[in-house]
Each structure stands twice: as C-alpha cells, then as structure tokens.
Amino acid sequence: MRILSVAFVLLCLTGVGLKLADSPGSQVALFANHFLEQLDDDQKSIATMPYDSDKRVDWHFIPKKTRKGLMLRNMNAAQRVAALRMLRSALSEAGYGKASKIMLLEGVLRELEGEDRTWERDPHKYFVTLFGTPGDEGKWGLSFEGHHLSMNFSFSDGALVDSTPQFFAANPATVMNDVSGPLGKGTRVLRDEEQLAFDLVASLETGQKDIAIIDQDAPEEIRFAGEAQAKVDEPVGITYREMSEESKALLTKLVNTYIDAVTEPVADERRAQIEEDGWDGVHFAWAGPTKPGIGHYYRVQGKRFLIEFVNTQADAAGNPANHIHCVWRDLSGDFDLTP
C-alpha cells in the first residue's frame, strides 16, 4: 500500500476541525480561495476552468487514467491539506469520513489485486476542479472526483445551490481479508446505506414485499451513471404511505443517511424539500434477493430526489456481491441545471 502523508491520514481520521459560522457557500468559497493561493500558475491552469465548461457536468466514478482537474498526487502536503479542507467544508463529518475511507480503499484494492492489477489504485489519485471564480457573486462550481467518489457542488451569489450528483462506492463493501493499513478486516464504509435497506425490505409484510420487489434479478449498475441529468420514469415500488410505522422509520433513516452526507444547512434544505413535497409519495423499490452475498439493488424516489444503490459485483478478492455503488440525484436538476 502507498504510504500516505501524515496530514492526509489525520484529516481522514479527525475530520479537519471546526467549521466557520458563515453560510455554506461563503465557507466553501473561503477554503476554495485559500486552496488556490497555495498553487503555482501551472497548477492553477489545471485546477480551474470556466463555469460554463462542458467538463463541469462530465462526471463518473469508474477508474480512469486521468480526469479533469488537479490530482492530489501532484500537490505538496500543504496544498493537499487545503484541498481536503475545501471538500470537508462542503460535507458533514459523516460524509467526509466516508469520502476519506473510500480514498483509502484504493490502498486495499492495490494490495488485494497485487502486481498484475490493471489500475494504479492510488489513494492520492483524486482530482480537484474549480469552475468559475469562488466568491459571493456570480456562479461557480467545485468537483472532487476519482475512482468510486464524485462530489459536485454548484454555487450562485454566495449560496450553495446544488450538491449533486453525490456518488459514493466501496470495493470491498465489507473488507473480508486481512490487509495492512488503516482500514482493517471488517471495515464497512457504506454500512448504513446497505443494512438499513435490508432491514427495511425485511420489515415489509408479504403483500407489501410483492409491491416493493420490482424484479427478481438486480440490474448490473445504477441508471444514468455519468449522465448530467437523471431521466426518470414514474416511480415504482411501495409508497411510504402504505408502510407500517416500523417501515416508515427505517425508510426515513435510510434517506437521511444520504441527506446527511453534506454540510448541515444543505442537509436541512434537502429534508425540508421532502417535507414540502410530502413523504407519502416517496417510493421504495427493491430488485434481487433480500439477503447478503447475492446481487441486490434498491431505489428510493421522491418528487425531487432519487437514490439508487446496487451491489452485484464481486470484490477484488472474489467475494460475491461485495462491491457497492450508490448515488443521490436532484430531480429538479443536477449541477443547478434544469433537467
């Protein structure tokens, strides 16, 4: 496994420290400008692009040889700290913890795949891009992306107005092998995203399961991967309104797991939006078997949000259905765009 800088490990484990009392938009802009001040001219030319660049909506989570933006590996320690502080300012402690561990899972993959691996598997192979000029006037954007992680934020006149697509993934979903490094055997980075859904589908009565389970086989991948907008059909599955109180509580907890990845004021806005639209119309759908170790998928869709989760691929050690992809989309328009 590649040895990470002390600063990077501490950031992963401690969460960077206290946040400012400013609005999320102003706070992220402050850290964005601090990051830019650390860069030389060549680095700035790589890390910055116009707001209306097509690259702003060009996102994906698959491994790639290169991506838009400036790679953490091509920064010095102080620059990496500044980049990660900027990301932390847009996320919650829980969200930043997941992002940090997903980056560290690249070291686990490096070890499990060995010398014959196809990809580098470097925890520093994550890229930072700023679109436009960070500040309290006009529009600007932030992308933090690499294998199994894509965080996208849009700002307008000082406000953080969109925080999607929000994509997390984990391979292995559960670390089942003895590995070196900070993420040992038993680590389950996206535990709640998976376990709460298993608990929810198990809580449904027989007739309710018949409504909720839309297919006996799980799809291979989430829909709309890499697309700027999620082009959804009418929701399917069982509605919140039809559920028991136990199931309603589990669905609410599951949705909040995705909501609470971002900084608290933005998470509160997401929750308020669902309350405004009405929980009764939120649909939960499942595909595949309802036990671990076999490919499974679920979808939660409200009027203005979509969650998708899939776990069908084997992990790097060959353990079946141990490789999670999951995403939160804004159906009113990702990247602060009209769909």
Coordinates of C-alpha atoms in Angstrom, one line a residue, residues 190-198 200-201 212 214 218-219 221-223 251 254-255 257-258 283-288 295-301 306-311 324-327:
L190 CA -21.2 2.2 3.5
R191 CA -22.8 0.0 6.1
D192 CA -26.0 2.1 6.7
E193 CA -26.7 2.5 3.0
E194 CA -26.9 -1.3 2.7
Q195 CA -28.0 -2.6 6.1
L196 CA -30.9 -0.2 6.6
A197 CA -32.3 -1.2 3.2
F198 CA -32.0 -4.9 4.1
L200 CA -36.5 -2.1 5.5
V201 CA -37.3 -4.8 3.0
A212 CA -41.8 -3.3 -3.3
I214 CA -39.9 -5.0 -8.8
A218 CA -30.8 -6.9 -9.7
P219 CA -29.5 -4.7 -12.5
E221 CA -25.5 -0.9 -12.5
I222 CA -27.3 2.2 -11.3
R223 CA -29.1 4.1 -14.0
L251 CA -37.1 4.4 5.2
L254 CA -32.2 5.3 5.1
V255 CA -33.0 8.5 3.2
T257 CA -28.2 8.6 5.5
Y258 CA -27.8 10.1 2.1
H283 CA -41.5 5.2 -3.3
F284 CA -39.1 2.3 -2.3
A285 CA -38.3 -0.4 -4.8
W286 CA -36.1 -3.4 -4.5
A287 CA -34.6 -5.9 -7.0
G288 CA -32.9 -9.2 -6.4
G295 CA -26.7 -9.2 -6.2
H296 CA -29.2 -6.7 -4.9
Y297 CA -30.5 -3.2 -5.8
Y298 CA -32.9 -0.6 -4.4
R299 CA -34.3 2.7 -5.5
V300 CA -35.9 5.5 -3.5
Q301 CA -37.7 8.2 -5.5
L306 CA -33.6 9.9 -6.4
I307 CA -31.5 7.4 -4.6
E308 CA -30.1 4.4 -6.3
F309 CA -28.0 1.6 -4.8
V310 CA -26.5 -1.5 -6.4
N311 CA -24.3 -4.3 -5.1
I324 CA -21.4 -1.1 -3.7
H325 CA -22.3 1.8 -6.0
C326 CA -24.8 4.4 -4.6
V327 CA -25.9 7.9 -5.6

